[in-house]
Coordinates of C-alpha atoms in Angstrom, one line a residue:
M1 CA 97.6 118.7 80.8
S2 CA 96.8 114.8 80.5
F3 CA 97.0 112.2 82.9
Q4 CA 97.7 108.7 82.2
R5 CA 96.6 105.7 83.7
S6 CA 99.1 103.5 85.1
H7 CA 98.9 99.9 87.1
E8 CA 101.9 101.1 89.5
P9 CA 99.4 102.5 92.3
I10 CA 98.0 99.2 92.4
V11 CA 101.4 97.3 92.3
W12 CA 103.0 99.6 94.8
S13 CA 100.0 99.6 97.5
L14 CA 100.1 95.4 97.2
F15 CA 104.0 95.6 97.6
G16 CA 103.8 98.0 100.5
G17 CA 101.0 95.4 102.5
G18 CA 103.3 92.6 101.5
G19 CA 106.2 94.4 103.5
V20 CA 104.4 95.3 106.2
V21 CA 103.1 91.8 106.7
A22 CA 106.4 90.4 106.0
A23 CA 108.4 92.9 108.7
F24 CA 105.6 92.6 111.3
L25 CA 103.4 89.4 111.2
L26 CA 105.4 86.8 109.7
P27 CA 108.2 87.2 112.5
A28 CA 105.6 86.3 115.0
L29 CA 103.9 83.6 113.6
I30 CA 107.3 82.0 113.0
L31 CA 107.9 82.5 116.6
V32 CA 104.6 81.2 117.6
T33 CA 104.1 78.2 115.5
G34 CA 108.1 77.7 114.6
I35 CA 109.5 78.1 118.3
M36 CA 106.9 78.7 121.1
A37 CA 104.7 75.8 120.0
P38 CA 107.3 73.0 119.6
A39 CA 109.2 74.3 122.7
G40 CA 106.0 73.7 124.9
L41 CA 105.7 77.0 125.5
L42 CA 102.2 77.1 124.7
D43 CA 98.9 75.6 125.9
G44 CA 99.1 71.8 124.4
D45 CA 95.4 72.5 123.0
A46 CA 96.6 76.4 121.5
L47 CA 96.9 75.4 118.1
S48 CA 95.2 72.2 117.9
Y49 CA 93.9 71.2 114.5
A50 CA 90.1 71.8 115.5
R51 CA 91.3 75.3 116.7
V52 CA 92.8 76.3 113.8
L53 CA 90.3 75.0 111.8
A54 CA 87.4 77.1 113.7
F55 CA 89.7 80.0 113.2
S56 CA 90.2 79.5 109.2
Q57 CA 86.4 78.7 108.7
H58 CA 85.5 82.2 110.5
W59 CA 85.1 85.0 107.7
L60 CA 87.8 87.0 109.9
G61 CA 90.1 84.3 109.9
K62 CA 90.0 83.5 106.2
L63 CA 90.8 87.5 105.8
C64 CA 93.8 87.0 108.5
W65 CA 95.0 83.9 106.2
L66 CA 94.4 85.6 102.6
T67 CA 96.6 88.4 104.1
V68 CA 99.2 86.4 105.3
I69 CA 99.6 84.4 102.6
S70 CA 99.2 86.9 99.7
L71 CA 100.5 89.9 100.4
P72 CA 103.9 88.8 101.0
I73 CA 103.7 86.9 97.6
W74 CA 102.9 90.3 95.9
H75 CA 105.7 91.8 97.8
A76 CA 108.2 89.5 96.9
M77 CA 107.4 89.3 92.9
H78 CA 107.4 93.0 92.9
R79 CA 110.9 92.8 94.1
V80 CA 111.6 89.8 91.9
Y81 CA 110.4 92.1 88.8
H82 CA 112.4 95.0 89.5
G83 CA 115.4 92.8 90.4
L84 CA 115.4 91.5 87.0
H85 CA 114.4 94.9 85.5
D86 CA 117.6 96.2 87.3
L87 CA 119.8 93.5 85.8
K88 CA 118.6 94.1 82.7
V89 CA 117.4 90.5 82.3
G90 CA 114.8 89.4 79.7
A91 CA 112.0 91.3 78.4
R92 CA 110.4 93.6 80.8
G93 CA 106.7 93.0 79.6
L94 CA 107.0 88.9 79.8
F95 CA 108.5 89.2 83.3
F96 CA 105.8 91.7 84.5
V97 CA 103.2 89.1 83.3
L98 CA 105.1 85.9 84.9
C99 CA 106.0 87.8 88.2
Y100 CA 102.3 89.5 88.6
G101 CA 100.7 87.0 87.0
F102 CA 102.2 84.5 89.8
A103 CA 100.9 86.6 92.5
L104 CA 97.5 86.8 91.2
V105 CA 97.4 83.0 90.9
V106 CA 98.8 82.6 94.0
T107 CA 95.8 85.2 95.5
I108 CA 93.0 83.3 93.6
A109 CA 94.0 79.8 94.7
T110 CA 94.3 81.0 98.2
G111 CA 90.8 82.7 98.3
T112 CA 89.3 79.9 96.3
L113 CA 90.5 77.2 99.0
L114 CA 89.6 79.3 101.6
L115 CA 86.1 79.8 100.4
A116 CA 85.8 76.4 100.4
L117 CA 86.3 75.7 104.0

């Protein structure tokens, strides 16, 4: 019995992580930043530039931003890739590189920008 190495466990774990973030964290972030803050339901200083910058400069804040930004991108690109595959659109290898390459570029760019803070 021989086992072949596959990229599928890594891709599916990023897809699953992105699904969890998209399902649980993004609605809460939208509620807080898109509805509660503009409606004045939060303290006026709660989302001030200085506080958000201080949060973003802490290693835990950077990890949170990286998680909230990059994992949903992996989730979305996985869905796009498999959607195109199901519709039998184009070359499978090309779209694999384009979809997951885009997610990788966004993740690296996000990490680089967060490290520069």
